[in-house]
Amino acid sequence: MTKLTQSLTRLYLRFSGFSYTNMARLFMRLFVGVMFIQFGISQLVHYNELCSTFPSMLGLSHQACLNIMIVIELVCSTLIMIGFLTRFATIPAVLAMAAAAFYIANDLLPETASWGITANQPAYIPIMFIGIFLFILLAGPGKISIDYFLSIYIISRQGRDEKEELEEV
C-alpha cells in the first residue's frame, strides 16, 4: 500500500469507526441551551410589552405564565448547558415547549391547525425543541458534565467501582 492509501484508510477509519458520543452530547447540550436561552432573554427584555399579550394557561394570569416560561427557559437551559441535573431540567423544558406548540397550533392558527406540522408553521420550532430535549433526556448528559463528575465522586465516596455502578455513558 502506498502512503496515500494508508493515510486515506486511517482517515476513513477515524471518521467511520470512532464514536465521539460524549463530545456529541456536549455539543447538543450547548447548542440547545444557547438556542433556548435566547427565548428567555428576549422575553425578559420585552417583559412589559409581553405581560398583557402572553397567553394565559391553566387558569394562571398572563404575567404568571410569562414569569414561569422565562424561569423555565433561563434556568433549565443553563442547567442543561452546564450538565447539572440535566435529565431533570429537560422535563419542564419539554412541558413548556409542548404548551407552546399546542397554543400556537390551536389558538393562533385555528383554521390551519393540524398535527402534521410543516417547516413554515410557527409550531415547528417548539416541536424541534421537544425532540432535542427528549434526546437529551434519553441519552443523558455524557461524561463531559457536572452530573457525571458528581456521580463519580459519590460512587468513590461509597467505596464502589464506577464500572459496576454506571452504565457506559
mmCIF file of C-alpha atoms in Angstrom:
data_model
loop_
_atom_site.group_PDB
_atom_site.id
_atom_site.type_symbol
_atom_site.label_atom_id
_atom_site.label_comp_id
_atom_site.label_asym_id
_atom_site.label_seq_id
_atom_site.Cartn_x
_atom_site.Cartn_y
_atom_site.Cartn_z
ATOM 1 C CA MET A 1 0.000 0.000 0.000
ATOM 2 C CA THR A 2 1.148 3.464 -0.733
ATOM 3 C CA LYS A 3 1.450 6.154 1.888
ATOM 4 C CA LEU A 4 -1.563 7.963 0.430
ATOM 5 C CA THR A 5 -3.715 4.831 0.610
ATOM 6 C CA GLN A 6 -2.642 4.193 4.199
ATOM 7 C CA SER A 7 -3.416 7.783 5.161
ATOM 8 C CA LEU A 8 -6.816 7.658 3.496
ATOM 9 C CA THR A 9 -7.586 4.331 5.176
ATOM 10 C CA ARG A 10 -6.618 5.716 8.589
ATOM 11 C CA LEU A 11 -8.678 8.846 7.973
ATOM 12 C CA TYR A 12 -11.665 6.795 6.863
ATOM 13 C CA LEU A 13 -11.494 4.621 9.979
ATOM 14 C CA ARG A 14 -11.275 7.710 12.193
ATOM 15 C CA PHE A 15 -14.400 9.180 10.628
ATOM 16 C CA SER A 16 -16.435 5.998 10.426
ATOM 17 C CA GLY A 17 -15.200 3.723 13.188
ATOM 18 C CA PHE A 18 -14.695 6.058 16.132
ATOM 19 C CA SER A 19 -17.593 7.331 18.172
ATOM 20 C CA TYR A 20 -17.419 10.687 19.889
ATOM 21 C CA THR A 21 -20.640 10.310 21.872
ATOM 22 C CA ASN A 22 -19.590 12.422 24.841
ATOM 23 C CA MET A 23 -18.485 15.302 22.627
ATOM 24 C CA ALA A 24 -21.711 14.961 20.643
ATOM 25 C CA ARG A 25 -23.793 15.146 23.814
ATOM 26 C CA LEU A 26 -21.840 18.184 24.985
ATOM 27 C CA PHE A 27 -22.404 19.868 21.636
ATOM 28 C CA MET A 28 -26.118 19.043 21.715
ATOM 29 C CA ARG A 29 -26.490 20.365 25.268
ATOM 30 C CA LEU A 30 -24.632 23.588 24.468
ATOM 31 C CA PHE A 31 -26.450 24.106 21.177
ATOM 32 C CA VAL A 32 -29.966 23.590 22.513
ATOM 33 C CA GLY A 33 -29.147 25.538 25.682
ATOM 34 C CA VAL A 34 -27.940 28.588 23.753
ATOM 35 C CA MET A 35 -30.908 28.425 21.387
ATOM 36 C CA PHE A 36 -33.406 28.026 24.253
ATOM 37 C CA ILE A 37 -31.915 30.708 26.497
ATOM 38 C CA GLN A 38 -32.344 33.262 23.712
ATOM 39 C CA PHE A 39 -36.123 32.973 24.049
ATOM 40 C CA GLY A 40 -35.922 33.650 27.782
ATOM 41 C CA ILE A 41 -33.616 36.640 27.348
ATOM 42 C CA SER A 42 -35.833 38.063 24.607
ATOM 43 C CA GLN A 43 -38.906 37.696 26.790
ATOM 44 C CA LEU A 44 -37.085 39.299 29.696
ATOM 45 C CA VAL A 45 -36.039 42.268 27.542
ATOM 46 C CA HIS A 46 -39.594 42.751 26.230
ATOM 47 C CA TYR A 47 -41.250 41.875 29.534
ATOM 48 C CA ASN A 48 -43.517 44.936 29.786
ATOM 49 C CA GLU A 49 -44.896 44.501 26.271
ATOM 50 C CA LEU A 50 -45.441 40.760 26.714
ATOM 51 C CA CYS A 51 -47.159 40.926 30.104
ATOM 52 C CA SER A 52 -50.574 41.684 28.647
ATOM 53 C CA THR A 53 -50.296 39.705 25.414
ATOM 54 C CA PHE A 54 -48.672 36.481 26.603
ATOM 55 C CA PRO A 55 -51.163 33.595 26.589
ATOM 56 C CA SER A 56 -52.688 32.572 29.878
ATOM 57 C CA MET A 57 -52.924 28.849 30.527
ATOM 58 C CA LEU A 58 -54.202 26.569 33.273
ATOM 59 C CA GLY A 59 -56.132 29.417 34.882
ATOM 60 C CA LEU A 60 -52.976 31.460 35.506
ATOM 61 C CA SER A 61 -52.667 35.113 34.581
ATOM 62 C CA HIS A 62 -50.734 36.348 31.555
ATOM 63 C CA GLN A 63 -47.963 37.652 33.804
ATOM 64 C CA ALA A 64 -47.716 34.421 35.833
ATOM 65 C CA CYS A 65 -47.438 32.317 32.659
ATOM 66 C CA LEU A 66 -44.800 34.651 31.258
ATOM 67 C CA ASN A 67 -42.804 34.502 34.509
ATOM 68 C CA ILE A 68 -42.950 30.707 34.563
ATOM 69 C CA MET A 69 -41.864 30.487 30.937
ATOM 70 C CA ILE A 70 -38.937 32.885 31.487
ATOM 71 C CA VAL A 71 -37.755 30.931 34.540
ATOM 72 C CA ILE A 72 -38.005 27.629 32.662
ATOM 73 C CA GLU A 73 -36.138 28.995 29.655
ATOM 74 C CA LEU A 74 -33.348 30.644 31.652
ATOM 75 C CA VAL A 75 -32.850 28.116 34.459
ATOM 76 C CA CYS A 76 -33.382 24.901 32.508
ATOM 77 C CA SER A 77 -31.211 25.992 29.587
ATOM 78 C CA THR A 78 -28.415 26.957 31.983
ATOM 79 C CA LEU A 79 -28.642 23.617 33.811
ATOM 80 C CA ILE A 80 -28.644 21.726 30.523
ATOM 81 C CA MET A 81 -25.628 23.637 29.203
ATOM 82 C CA ILE A 82 -23.502 23.022 32.296
ATOM 83 C CA GLY A 83 -24.726 19.446 32.603
ATOM 84 C CA PHE A 84 -26.147 19.684 36.118
ATOM 85 C CA LEU A 85 -29.461 17.947 36.853
ATOM 86 C CA THR A 86 -29.618 17.563 33.087
ATOM 87 C CA ARG A 87 -32.359 14.963 32.785
ATOM 88 C CA PHE A 88 -34.460 16.726 35.397
ATOM 89 C CA ALA A 89 -34.054 20.074 33.604
ATOM 90 C CA THR A 90 -35.354 18.685 30.323
ATOM 91 C CA ILE A 91 -38.770 17.829 31.792
ATOM 92 C CA PRO A 92 -40.013 21.411 32.402
ATOM 93 C CA ALA A 93 -38.491 22.423 29.070
ATOM 94 C CA VAL A 94 -40.428 19.705 27.234
ATOM 95 C CA LEU A 95 -43.646 20.671 29.018
ATOM 96 C CA ALA A 96 -43.139 24.357 28.194
ATOM 97 C CA MET A 97 -42.491 23.613 24.533
ATOM 98 C CA ALA A 98 -45.478 21.243 24.386
ATOM 99 C CA ALA A 99 -47.676 24.025 25.775
ATOM 100 C CA ALA A 100 -46.218 26.480 23.259
ATOM 101 C CA ALA A 101 -46.760 24.088 20.344
ATOM 102 C CA PHE A 102 -50.314 23.372 21.472
ATOM 103 C CA TYR A 103 -51.102 27.050 21.896
ATOM 104 C CA ILE A 104 -49.578 28.033 18.562
ATOM 105 C CA ALA A 105 -51.176 25.192 16.614
ATOM 106 C CA ASN A 106 -54.649 25.577 18.101
ATOM 107 C CA ASP A 107 -55.135 29.178 19.170
ATOM 108 C CA LEU A 108 -53.134 31.245 16.725
ATOM 109 C CA LEU A 109 -53.864 29.196 13.642
ATOM 110 C CA PRO A 110 -57.315 27.630 14.215
ATOM 111 C CA GLU A 111 -58.132 27.366 10.516
ATOM 112 C CA THR A 112 -54.854 25.646 9.649
ATOM 113 C CA ALA A 113 -54.230 23.738 12.879
ATOM 114 C CA SER A 114 -53.059 20.234 12.219
ATOM 115 C CA TRP A 115 -50.712 17.796 13.817
ATOM 116 C CA GLY A 116 -48.848 17.408 10.552
ATOM 117 C CA ILE A 117 -46.640 20.404 11.306
ATOM 118 C CA THR A 118 -44.542 21.646 8.395
ATOM 119 C CA ALA A 119 -41.444 23.844 8.424
ATOM 120 C CA ASN A 120 -43.380 27.002 7.567
ATOM 121 C CA GLN A 121 -45.732 26.747 10.538
ATOM 122 C CA PRO A 122 -44.850 28.514 13.808
ATOM 123 C CA ALA A 123 -45.321 25.372 15.944
ATOM 124 C CA TYR A 124 -42.395 23.742 14.145
ATOM 125 C CA ILE A 125 -39.785 25.319 16.453
ATOM 126 C CA PRO A 126 -41.277 24.122 19.764
ATOM 127 C CA ILE A 127 -41.663 20.634 18.313
ATOM 128 C CA MET A 128 -37.983 20.633 17.278
ATOM 129 C CA PHE A 129 -37.024 21.657 20.820
ATOM 130 C CA ILE A 130 -39.168 18.824 22.214
ATOM 131 C CA GLY A 131 -37.293 16.320 20.051
ATOM 132 C CA ILE A 132 -33.888 17.590 21.136
ATOM 133 C CA PHE A 133 -34.873 17.679 24.815
ATOM 134 C CA LEU A 134 -36.234 14.121 24.592
ATOM 135 C CA PHE A 135 -32.943 13.012 23.038
ATOM 136 C CA ILE A 136 -31.025 14.571 25.953
ATOM 137 C CA LEU A 137 -33.453 13.004 28.430
ATOM 138 C CA LEU A 138 -32.891 9.546 26.943
ATOM 139 C CA ALA A 139 -29.169 9.802 26.139
ATOM 140 C CA GLY A 140 -28.134 11.591 29.319
ATOM 141 C CA PRO A 141 -25.559 14.344 29.715
ATOM 142 C CA GLY A 142 -22.459 12.302 28.872
ATOM 143 C CA LYS A 143 -19.087 12.262 30.603
ATOM 144 C CA ILE A 144 -18.402 15.944 29.986
ATOM 145 C CA SER A 145 -20.879 17.170 32.571
ATOM 146 C CA ILE A 146 -21.196 18.067 36.223
ATOM 147 C CA ASP A 147 -23.701 15.208 36.597
ATOM 148 C CA TYR A 148 -21.075 12.662 35.583
ATOM 149 C CA PHE A 149 -18.359 14.096 37.841
ATOM 150 C CA LEU A 150 -20.741 14.222 40.805
ATOM 151 C CA SER A 151 -21.763 10.611 40.132
ATOM 152 C CA ILE A 152 -18.109 9.543 40.118
ATOM 153 C CA TYR A 153 -17.487 11.456 43.345
ATOM 154 C CA ILE A 154 -20.499 9.905 45.094
ATOM 155 C CA ILE A 155 -19.591 6.402 43.919
ATOM 156 C CA SER A 156 -15.965 6.741 45.023
ATOM 157 C CA ARG A 157 -17.003 8.106 48.446
ATOM 158 C CA GLN A 158 -19.093 4.975 48.944
ATOM 159 C CA GLY A 159 -16.127 2.771 48.030
ATOM 160 C CA ARG A 160 -17.788 1.344 44.948
ATOM 161 C CA ASP A 161 -16.456 0.881 41.433
ATOM 162 C CA GLU A 162 -17.537 3.171 38.592
ATOM 163 C CA LYS A 163 -17.813 0.322 36.076
ATOM 164 C CA GLU A 164 -20.204 -1.578 38.332
ATOM 165 C CA GLU A 165 -22.402 1.409 39.159
ATOM 166 C CA LEU A 166 -22.621 3.442 35.963
ATOM 167 C CA GLU A 167 -23.680 2.161 32.597
ATOM 168 C CA GLU A 168 -21.359 3.353 29.849
ATOM 169 C CA VAL A 169 -22.364 6.941 29.124
#
